[in-house]
Amino acid sequence: MMNFIEAAEKWEVSEKTVVTYICKGYIYGLQIEDDEVLIPNIPKPYVTKQPKTTQSIDKYILKTMEKCCYVNPKIMNISKEKFEERLRALLEADKIFVVDKTKEDFSTNLNFALTYNEKSTNAVSIDVQLSSNISIKVAEQIGLINGKLG
């Protein structure tokens, strides 16, 4: 787990961007410990123009994996079912493979790697159990200050 400052440094973004990712629900597996928000040690979320077509969704997922970044349906603004459908289609087309076959997790791209080039050795996989159970709603007057609720 890492705090806001560590996440900002690792992902080479501002702390404000990390707060934005959290407030928009882009990061699964957040934990709160002693009023500090802890972020799983995941690759940088890949946030760009949201795809609209099936082809652009597939391209987005593959590009994310090529860049060794993190993506989930919330970032792409698509349903969990559509995200899982596209991951399964990419598996069937042999564009990606499952890194750890003991985990059946289609909620993010973290258990998949590319099969079509040398980047397949750079699997976007981590040993963290992510869940989307924690939701942080921050009122403007409360806010997040240096990664702490306050």
CSV table of N, CA and C in Angstrom, one decimal:
chain,number,residue,atom,x,y,z
A,1,MET,N,0.8,-1.2,0.0
A,1,MET,CA,0.0,0.0,0.0
A,1,MET,C,0.9,1.2,0.0
A,2,MET,N,0.4,2.3,-0.5
A,2,MET,CA,1.1,3.6,-0.6
A,2,MET,C,0.2,4.7,-0.3
A,3,ASN,N,0.8,5.8,0.1
A,3,ASN,CA,0.0,7.0,0.4
A,3,ASN,C,-0.1,7.9,-0.8
A,4,PHE,N,-0.8,9.0,-0.7
A,4,PHE,CA,-0.9,9.9,-1.9
A,4,PHE,C,0.4,10.4,-2.4
A,5,ILE,N,1.3,10.8,-1.6
A,5,ILE,CA,2.6,11.3,-2.0
A,5,ILE,C,3.4,10.3,-2.8
A,6,GLU,N,3.4,9.1,-2.2
A,6,GLU,CA,4.1,7.9,-2.9
A,6,GLU,C,3.4,7.6,-4.2
A,7,ALA,N,2.1,7.6,-4.3
A,7,ALA,CA,1.4,7.3,-5.5
A,7,ALA,C,1.7,8.4,-6.6
A,8,ALA,N,1.7,9.6,-6.2
A,8,ALA,CA,2.0,10.7,-7.1
A,8,ALA,C,3.4,10.6,-7.7
A,9,GLU,N,4.4,10.3,-6.8
A,9,GLU,CA,5.7,10.1,-7.3
A,9,GLU,C,5.9,8.9,-8.2
A,10,LYS,N,5.3,7.8,-7.8
A,10,LYS,CA,5.4,6.5,-8.6
A,10,LYS,C,4.8,6.7,-10.0
A,11,TRP,N,3.6,7.4,-10.0
A,11,TRP,CA,2.9,7.5,-11.3
A,11,TRP,C,3.3,8.8,-12.0
A,12,GLU,N,4.1,9.6,-11.4
A,12,GLU,CA,4.6,10.9,-12.0
A,12,GLU,C,3.5,11.8,-12.4
A,13,VAL,N,2.6,12.0,-11.4
A,13,VAL,CA,1.4,12.9,-11.5
A,13,VAL,C,1.4,13.7,-10.3
A,14,SER,N,0.5,14.7,-10.3
A,14,SER,CA,0.4,15.6,-9.1
A,14,SER,C,-0.5,14.9,-8.0
A,15,GLU,N,-0.4,15.3,-6.8
A,15,GLU,CA,-1.2,14.8,-5.7
A,15,GLU,C,-2.7,15.0,-6.0
A,16,LYS,N,-3.0,16.2,-6.7
A,16,LYS,CA,-4.3,16.5,-7.0
A,16,LYS,C,-4.9,15.5,-8.0
A,17,THR,N,-4.1,15.0,-9.0
A,17,THR,CA,-4.5,14.0,-9.9
A,17,THR,C,-4.8,12.7,-9.2
A,18,VAL,N,-4.0,12.3,-8.2
A,18,VAL,CA,-4.3,11.1,-7.4
A,18,VAL,C,-5.6,11.3,-6.7
A,19,VAL,N,-5.9,12.4,-6.1
A,19,VAL,CA,-7.2,12.7,-5.5
A,19,VAL,C,-8.3,12.6,-6.5
A,20,THR,N,-8.1,13.1,-7.7
A,20,THR,CA,-9.1,13.0,-8.7
A,20,THR,C,-9.4,11.5,-9.0
A,21,TYR,N,-8.4,10.7,-9.2
A,21,TYR,CA,-8.6,9.3,-9.5
A,21,TYR,C,-9.4,8.6,-8.4
A,22,ILE,N,-9.1,9.0,-7.2
A,22,ILE,CA,-9.8,8.4,-6.0
A,22,ILE,C,-11.3,8.9,-6.0
A,23,CYS,N,-11.5,10.1,-6.1
A,23,CYS,CA,-12.9,10.7,-6.1
A,23,CYS,C,-13.7,10.2,-7.2
A,24,LYS,N,-13.1,9.9,-8.4
A,24,LYS,CA,-13.9,9.4,-9.5
A,24,LYS,C,-14.1,7.9,-9.4
A,25,GLY,N,-13.5,7.2,-8.4
A,25,GLY,CA,-13.6,5.8,-8.3
A,25,GLY,C,-12.8,5.0,-9.2
A,26,TYR,N,-11.7,5.5,-9.7
A,26,TYR,CA,-10.8,4.9,-10.7
A,26,TYR,C,-9.9,3.8,-10.0
A,27,ILE,N,-9.8,3.9,-8.7
A,27,ILE,CA,-8.8,3.0,-8.0
A,27,ILE,C,-9.6,2.1,-7.1
A,28,TYR,N,-9.5,0.8,-7.3
A,28,TYR,CA,-10.1,-0.2,-6.5
A,28,TYR,C,-9.2,-0.6,-5.4
A,29,GLY,N,-9.7,-1.1,-4.2
A,29,GLY,CA,-8.8,-1.6,-3.2
A,29,GLY,C,-8.3,-0.6,-2.2
A,30,LEU,N,-8.9,0.6,-2.1
A,30,LEU,CA,-8.5,1.6,-1.2
A,30,LEU,C,-8.7,1.1,0.2
A,31,GLN,N,-7.8,1.6,1.1
A,31,GLN,CA,-8.0,1.3,2.6
A,31,GLN,C,-7.8,2.6,3.3
A,32,ILE,N,-8.5,2.7,4.4
A,32,ILE,CA,-8.4,3.8,5.3
A,32,ILE,C,-7.8,3.3,6.6
A,33,GLU,N,-6.7,3.9,7.0
A,33,GLU,CA,-6.0,3.5,8.2
A,33,GLU,C,-5.6,4.7,9.0
A,34,ASP,N,-6.1,4.9,10.2
A,34,ASP,CA,-5.8,6.1,11.0
A,34,ASP,C,-6.0,7.4,10.2
A,35,ASP,N,-7.2,7.5,9.6
A,35,ASP,CA,-7.6,8.7,8.8
A,35,ASP,C,-6.7,8.9,7.6
A,36,GLU,N,-5.9,8.0,7.2
A,36,GLU,CA,-5.1,8.1,6.0
A,36,GLU,C,-5.6,7.2,4.9
A,37,VAL,N,-5.7,7.7,3.7
A,37,VAL,CA,-6.2,6.8,2.6
A,37,VAL,C,-5.0,6.1,2.0
A,38,LEU,N,-5.0,4.8,2.0
A,38,LEU,CA,-3.9,4.0,1.4
A,38,LEU,C,-4.3,3.4,0.1
A,39,ILE,N,-3.5,3.5,-0.9
A,39,ILE,CA,-3.7,3.1,-2.2
A,39,ILE,C,-2.9,1.8,-2.5
A,40,PRO,N,-3.6,0.8,-3.1
A,40,PRO,CA,-2.8,-0.4,-3.5
A,40,PRO,C,-1.6,-0.1,-4.4
A,41,ASN,N,-0.6,-0.9,-4.3
A,41,ASN,CA,0.6,-0.7,-5.1
A,41,ASN,C,0.3,-1.2,-6.5
A,42,ILE,N,-0.4,-0.4,-7.3
A,42,ILE,CA,-0.8,-0.8,-8.6
A,42,ILE,C,0.0,0.1,-9.6
A,43,PRO,N,0.0,-0.3,-10.9
A,43,PRO,CA,0.6,0.6,-11.9
A,43,PRO,C,-0.3,1.8,-12.1
A,44,LYS,N,0.2,2.8,-12.7
A,44,LYS,CA,-0.5,4.1,-13.0
A,44,LYS,C,-1.8,3.8,-13.8
A,45,PRO,N,-2.9,4.4,-13.3
A,45,PRO,CA,-4.1,4.2,-14.1
A,45,PRO,C,-4.0,4.9,-15.5
A,46,TYR,N,-4.5,4.2,-16.5
A,46,TYR,CA,-4.4,4.8,-17.8
A,46,TYR,C,-5.7,5.5,-18.1
A,47,VAL,N,-5.7,6.8,-18.1
A,47,VAL,CA,-6.9,7.7,-18.2
A,47,VAL,C,-6.7,8.5,-19.4
A,48,THR,N,-7.5,8.3,-20.4
A,48,THR,CA,-7.4,9.1,-21.7
A,48,THR,C,-8.9,9.1,-22.2
A,49,LYS,N,-9.0,9.6,-23.4
A,49,LYS,CA,-10.4,9.7,-24.0
A,49,LYS,C,-11.1,8.3,-23.9
A,50,GLN,N,-12.3,8.4,-23.4
A,50,GLN,CA,-13.0,7.1,-23.2
A,50,GLN,C,-13.5,6.5,-24.5
A,51,PRO,N,-13.4,5.2,-24.7
A,51,PRO,CA,-13.8,4.5,-25.9
A,51,PRO,C,-15.3,4.5,-26.1
A,52,LYS,N,-15.7,4.4,-27.3
A,52,LYS,CA,-17.2,4.4,-27.6
A,52,LYS,C,-17.6,3.1,-28.3
A,53,THR,N,-16.7,2.6,-29.1
A,53,THR,CA,-17.1,1.4,-29.9
A,53,THR,C,-16.4,0.2,-29.3
A,54,THR,N,-16.8,-1.0,-29.7
A,54,THR,CA,-16.2,-2.3,-29.3
A,54,THR,C,-14.7,-2.3,-29.7
A,55,GLN,N,-14.5,-1.9,-30.9
A,55,GLN,CA,-13.1,-1.9,-31.4
A,55,GLN,C,-12.2,-0.9,-30.6
A,56,SER,N,-12.8,0.2,-30.3
A,56,SER,CA,-12.0,1.2,-29.5
A,56,SER,C,-11.8,0.7,-28.0
A,57,ILE,N,-12.7,0.0,-27.5
A,57,ILE,CA,-12.6,-0.6,-26.2
A,57,ILE,C,-11.4,-1.6,-26.2
A,58,ASP,N,-11.4,-2.5,-27.1
A,58,ASP,CA,-10.3,-3.5,-27.2
A,58,ASP,C,-9.0,-2.8,-27.4
A,59,LYS,N,-8.9,-1.8,-28.3
A,59,LYS,CA,-7.7,-1.0,-28.5
A,59,LYS,C,-7.2,-0.4,-27.2
A,60,TYR,N,-8.2,0.2,-26.4
A,60,TYR,CA,-7.9,0.9,-25.2
A,60,TYR,C,-7.2,-0.1,-24.2
A,61,ILE,N,-7.9,-1.3,-24.1
A,61,ILE,CA,-7.4,-2.3,-23.1
A,61,ILE,C,-6.0,-2.8,-23.5
A,62,LEU,N,-5.8,-3.1,-24.8
A,62,LEU,CA,-4.5,-3.5,-25.3
A,62,LEU,C,-3.4,-2.4,-25.1
A,63,LYS,N,-3.7,-1.2,-25.4
A,63,LYS,CA,-2.8,-0.1,-25.2
A,63,LYS,C,-2.4,0.1,-23.7
A,64,THR,N,-3.4,-0.1,-22.9
A,64,THR,CA,-3.1,0.0,-21.4
A,64,THR,C,-2.1,-1.1,-21.0
A,65,MET,N,-2.3,-2.3,-21.5
A,65,MET,CA,-1.4,-3.3,-21.1
A,65,MET,C,0.0,-3.2,-21.8
A,66,GLU,N,0.0,-2.6,-23.0
A,66,GLU,CA,1.3,-2.3,-23.6
A,66,GLU,C,2.1,-1.3,-22.8
A,67,LYS,N,1.4,-0.4,-22.2
A,67,LYS,CA,2.1,0.6,-21.4
A,67,LYS,C,2.3,0.2,-20.0
A,68,CYS,N,1.8,-1.1,-19.6
A,68,CYS,CA,1.9,-1.6,-18.3
A,68,CYS,C,1.2,-0.7,-17.3
A,69,CYS,N,0.0,-0.3,-17.6
A,69,CYS,CA,-0.8,0.6,-16.8
A,69,CYS,C,-2.0,-0.2,-16.3
A,70,TYR,N,-2.8,0.5,-15.5
A,70,TYR,CA,-3.9,-0.1,-14.8
A,70,TYR,C,-5.2,0.5,-15.4
A,71,VAL,N,-6.2,-0.4,-15.6
A,71,VAL,CA,-7.5,0.1,-16.1
A,71,VAL,C,-8.6,-0.8,-15.5
A,72,ASN,N,-9.8,-0.2,-15.4
A,72,ASN,CA,-11.0,-0.9,-14.9
A,72,ASN,C,-12.2,-0.3,-15.6
A,73,PRO,N,-13.3,-0.9,-15.5
A,73,PRO,CA,-14.5,-0.4,-16.2
A,73,PRO,C,-14.9,1.0,-15.9
A,74,LYS,N,-14.6,1.4,-14.6
A,74,LYS,CA,-15.0,2.8,-14.2
A,74,LYS,C,-14.2,3.8,-14.9
A,75,ILE,N,-12.9,3.6,-15.2
A,75,ILE,CA,-12.0,4.5,-15.9
A,75,ILE,C,-12.5,4.6,-17.3
A,76,MET,N,-12.9,3.5,-17.9
A,76,MET,CA,-13.4,3.5,-19.3
A,76,MET,C,-14.8,3.9,-19.5
A,77,ASN,N,-15.5,4.1,-18.4
A,77,ASN,CA,-16.9,4.5,-18.4
A,77,ASN,C,-17.8,3.5,-19.1
A,78,ILE,N,-17.5,2.2,-18.9
A,78,ILE,CA,-18.4,1.1,-19.4
A,78,ILE,C,-18.8,0.2,-18.3
A,79,SER,N,-19.8,-0.7,-18.5
A,79,SER,CA,-20.3,-1.6,-17.5
A,79,SER,C,-19.2,-2.6,-17.2
A,80,LYS,N,-19.3,-3.2,-16.0
A,80,LYS,CA,-18.5,-4.3,-15.6
A,80,LYS,C,-18.6,-5.5,-16.6
A,81,GLU,N,-19.9,-5.7,-17.0
A,81,GLU,CA,-20.2,-6.8,-17.9
A,81,GLU,C,-19.5,-6.6,-19.3
A,82,LYS,N,-19.6,-5.4,-19.8
A,82,LYS,CA,-19.0,-5.1,-21.1
A,82,LYS,C,-17.4,-5.2,-21.0
A,83,PHE,N,-16.9,-4.8,-19.9
A,83,PHE,CA,-15.4,-4.9,-19.6
A,83,PHE,C,-15.0,-6.4,-19.6
A,84,GLU,N,-15.7,-7.2,-18.9
A,84,GLU,CA,-15.4,-8.6,-18.8
A,84,GLU,C,-15.6,-9.3,-20.2
A,85,GLU,N,-16.7,-8.9,-20.9
A,85,GLU,CA,-16.9,-9.4,-22.2
A,85,GLU,C,-15.7,-9.1,-23.2
A,86,ARG,N,-15.2,-7.9,-23.1
A,86,ARG,CA,-14.1,-7.6,-24.0
A,86,ARG,C,-12.8,-8.3,-23.6
A,87,LEU,N,-12.6,-8.4,-22.3
A,87,LEU,CA,-11.4,-9.2,-21.8
A,87,LEU,C,-11.5,-10.7,-22.3
A,88,ARG,N,-12.7,-11.2,-22.2
A,88,ARG,CA,-12.9,-12.6,-22.6
A,88,ARG,C,-12.7,-12.7,-24.2
A,89,ALA,N,-13.2,-11.7,-24.9
A,89,ALA,CA,-13.0,-11.8,-26.4
A,89,ALA,C,-11.5,-11.6,-26.7
A,90,LEU,N,-10.8,-10.8,-26.0
A,90,LEU,CA,-9.3,-10.7,-26.3
A,90,LEU,C,-8.6,-12.0,-25.9
A,91,LEU,N,-9.0,-12.7,-24.9
A,91,LEU,CA,-8.5,-14.0,-24.5
A,91,LEU,C,-8.7,-15.0,-25.6
A,92,GLU,N,-10.0,-15.0,-26.1
A,92,GLU,CA,-10.3,-16.0,-27.2
A,92,GLU,C,-9.6,-15.7,-28.4
A,93,ALA,N,-9.3,-14.4,-28.7
A,93,ALA,CA,-8.5,-14.0,-29.9
A,93,ALA,C,-7.0,-14.2,-29.7
A,94,ASP,N,-6.6,-14.7,-28.6
A,94,ASP,CA,-5.2,-14.9,-28.2
A,94,ASP,C,-4.4,-13.5,-28.3
A,95,LYS,N,-5.0,-12.5,-27.9
A,95,LYS,CA,-4.3,-11.2,-27.9
A,95,LYS,C,-3.7,-11.0,-26.5
A,96,ILE,N,-4.4,-11.6,-25.5
A,96,ILE,CA,-3.9,-11.5,-24.1
A,96,ILE,C,-4.0,-12.9,-23.5
A,97,PHE,N,-3.3,-13.1,-22.3
A,97,PHE,CA,-3.4,-14.4,-21.6
A,97,PHE,C,-3.5,-14.1,-20.1
A,98,VAL,N,-4.0,-15.1,-19.4
A,98,VAL,CA,-4.2,-15.0,-17.9
A,98,VAL,C,-2.9,-15.3,-17.3
A,99,VAL,N,-2.4,-14.4,-16.4
A,99,VAL,CA,-1.1,-14.5,-15.7
A,99,VAL,C,-1.2,-15.6,-14.6
A,100,ASP,N,-2.2,-15.5,-13.8
A,100,ASP,CA,-2.4,-16.4,-12.7
A,100,ASP,C,-3.8,-17.1,-12.9
A,101,LYS,N,-3.7,-18.3,-13.3
A,101,LYS,CA,-5.0,-19.0,-13.7
A,101,LYS,C,-5.8,-19.4,-12.4
A,102,THR,N,-5.2,-19.3,-11.2
A,102,THR,CA,-6.0,-19.6,-10.0
A,102,THR,C,-6.9,-18.4,-9.6
A,103,LYS,N,-6.7,-17.3,-10.2
A,103,LYS,CA,-7.5,-16.1,-10.0
A,103,LYS,C,-8.5,-15.9,-11.2
A,104,GLU,N,-9.7,-15.8,-10.9
A,104,GLU,CA,-10.7,-15.5,-12.0
A,104,GLU,C,-11.2,-14.1,-11.7
A,105,ASP,N,-10.4,-13.1,-12.1
A,105,ASP,CA,-10.7,-11.7,-11.8
A,105,ASP,C,-10.8,-10.9,-13.1
A,106,PHE,N,-12.0,-10.5,-13.5
A,106,PHE,CA,-12.2,-9.7,-14.7
A,106,PHE,C,-12.5,-8.3,-14.3
A,107,SER,N,-12.3,-7.8,-13.1
A,107,SER,CA,-12.7,-6.5,-12.7
A,107,SER,C,-11.6,-5.4,-13.1
A,108,THR,N,-10.4,-5.9,-13.4
A,108,THR,CA,-9.4,-5.0,-13.8
A,108,THR,C,-8.5,-5.7,-14.8
A,109,ASN,N,-7.5,-5.1,-15.4
A,109,ASN,CA,-6.6,-5.8,-16.3
A,109,ASN,C,-5.3,-6.4,-15.6
A,110,LEU,N,-5.3,-6.4,-14.2
A,110,LEU,CA,-4.1,-6.7,-13.5
A,110,LEU,C,-3.7,-8.2,-13.6
A,111,ASN,N,-4.6,-9.1,-14.0
A,111,ASN,CA,-4.2,-10.5,-14.1
A,111,ASN,C,-4.0,-11.0,-15.5
A,112,PHE,N,-3.7,-10.0,-16.4
A,112,PHE,CA,-3.6,-10.3,-17.9
A,112,PHE,C,-2.3,-9.7,-18.4
A,113,ALA,N,-1.8,-10.3,-19.5
A,113,ALA,CA,-0.6,-9.8,-20.1
A,113,ALA,C,-0.8,-10.0,-21.6
A,114,LEU,N,-0.1,-9.2,-22.4
A,114,LEU,CA,-0.2,-9.3,-23.9
A,114,LEU,C,0.5,-10.6,-24.4
A,115,THR,N,0.0,-11.1,-25.5
A,115,THR,CA,0.6,-12.3,-26.1
A,115,THR,C,1.3,-11.9,-27.4
A,116,TYR,N,1.0,-10.8,-28.0
A,116,TYR,CA,1.4,-10.5,-29.4
A,116,TYR,C,2.7,-9.9,-29.6
A,117,ASN,N,3.5,-9.6,-28.5
A,117,ASN,CA,4.8,-9.1,-28.6
A,117,ASN,C,5.7,-9.3,-27.4
A,118,GLU,N,6.9,-8.8,-27.4
A,118,GLU,CA,7.8,-9.0,-26.2
A,118,GLU,C,7.3,-8.4,-24.9
A,119,LYS,N,6.3,-7.5,-25.0
A,119,LYS,CA,5.8,-6.9,-23.8
A,119,LYS,C,5.1,-7.9,-22.9
A,120,SER,N,4.9,-9.1,-23.4
A,120,SER,CA,4.1,-10.1,-22.6
A,120,SER,C,4.9,-10.4,-21.3
A,121,THR,N,6.2,-10.2,-21.3
A,121,THR,CA,7.0,-10.4,-20.1
A,121,THR,C,6.7,-9.3,-19.1
A,122,ASN,N,6.2,-8.2,-19.5
A,122,ASN,CA,5.9,-7.1,-18.6
A,122,ASN,C,4.4,-7.2,-18.1
A,123,ALA,N,4.1,-8.3,-17.6
A,123,ALA,CA,2.7,-8.5,-17.1
A,123,ALA,C,2.3,-7.5,-16.1
A,124,VAL,N,1.1,-6.9,-16.3
A,124,VAL,CA,0.6,-6.0,-15.3
A,124,VAL,C,-0.1,-6.8,-14.3
A,125,SER,N,0.6,-7.3,-13.3
A,125,SER,CA,0.1,-8.2,-12.3
A,125,SER,C,0.7,-7.8,-11.0
A,126,ILE,N,-0.1,-7.8,-10.0
A,126,ILE,CA,0.3,-7.5,-8.6
A,126,ILE,C,-0.2,-8.5,-7.7
A,127,ASP,N,0.4,-8.6,-6.5
A,127,ASP,CA,-0.1,-9.5,-5.5
A,127,ASP,C,-0.9,-8.8,-4.4
A,128,VAL,N,-2.0,-8.1,-4.9
A,128,VAL,CA,-2.9,-7.4,-4.0
A,128,VAL,C,-4.3,-7.8,-4.3
A,129,GLN,N,-5.1,-8.1,-3.3
A,129,GLN,CA,-6.5,-8.4,-3.5
A,129,GLN,C,-7.2,-7.1,-3.6
A,130,LEU,N,-7.8,-6.8,-4.8
A,130,LEU,CA,-8.5,-5.5,-4.9
A,130,LEU,C,-10.0,-5.8,-4.8
A,131,SER,N,-10.7,-4.9,-4.2
A,131,SER,CA,-12.1,-5.0,-4.2
A,131,SER,C,-12.7,-3.6,-4.3
A,132,SER,N,-13.8,-3.5,-4.9
A,132,SER,CA,-14.4,-2.1,-5.1
A,132,SER,C,-15.4,-1.8,-4.0
A,133,ASN,N,-15.2,-2.4,-2.8
A,133,ASN,CA,-16.1,-2.2,-1.7
A,133,ASN,C,-16.0,-0.8,-1.1
A,134,ILE,N,-14.8,-0.3,-1.0
A,134,ILE,CA,-14.6,1.0,-0.4
A,134,ILE,C,-14.9,2.1,-1.4
A,135,SER,N,-15.8,3.0,-1.0
A,135,SER,CA,-16.2,4.1,-1.8
A,135,SER,C,-15.9,5.4,-1.0
A,136,ILE,N,-15.2,6.3,-1.5
A,136,ILE,CA,-14.9,7.5,-0.8
A,136,ILE,C,-15.7,8.7,-1.4
A,137,LYS,N,-16.6,9.2,-0.7
A,137,LYS,CA,-17.4,10.4,-1.1
A,137,LYS,C,-16.8,11.6,-0.3
A,138,VAL,N,-16.3,12.5,-0.9
A,138,VAL,CA,-15.7,13.7,-0.2
A,138,VAL,C,-16.5,14.9,-0.5
A,139,ALA,N,-17.0,15.5,0.5
A,139,ALA,CA,-17.7,16.8,0.3
A,139,ALA,C,-16.6,17.9,0.2
A,140,GLU,N,-16.9,18.9,-0.7
A,140,GLU,CA,-15.9,19.9,-0.9
A,140,GLU,C,-15.5,20.6,0.3
A,141,GLN,N,-16.4,20.8,1.3
A,141,GLN,CA,-15.9,21.4,2.5
A,141,GLN,C,-15.1,20.6,3.4
A,142,ILE,N,-15.1,19.2,3.2
A,142,ILE,CA,-14.3,18.3,4.0
A,142,ILE,C,-12.9,18.1,3.3
A,143,GLY,N,-13.0,17.6,2.1
A,143,GLY,CA,-11.8,17.4,1.3
A,143,GLY,C,-10.8,16.4,1.8
A,144,LEU,N,-9.8,16.2,1.0
A,144,LEU,CA,-8.7,15.4,1.3
A,144,LEU,C,-7.5,16.3,1.4
A,145,ILE,N,-6.8,16.2,2.5
A,145,ILE,CA,-5.6,17.1,2.7
A,145,ILE,C,-4.4,16.2,3.0
A,146,ASN,N,-3.5,16.2,2.0
A,146,ASN,CA,-2.2,15.4,2.1
A,146,ASN,C,-2.6,13.9,2.4
A,147,GLY,N,-3.6,13.4,1.7
A,147,GLY,CA,-3.9,12.0,1.8
A,147,GLY,C,-4.7,11.7,3.0
A,148,LYS,N,-5.1,12.6,3.8
A,148,LYS,CA,-5.9,12.3,5.0
A,148,LYS,C,-7.2,12.9,4.9
A,149,LEU,N,-8.2,12.3,5.5
A,149,LEU,CA,-9.5,12.8,5.5
A,149,LEU,C,-9.5,13.9,6.6
A,150,GLY,N,-10.0,15.1,6.2
A,150,GLY,CA,-10.0,16.2,7.1
A,150,GLY,C,-10.7,17.4,6.7
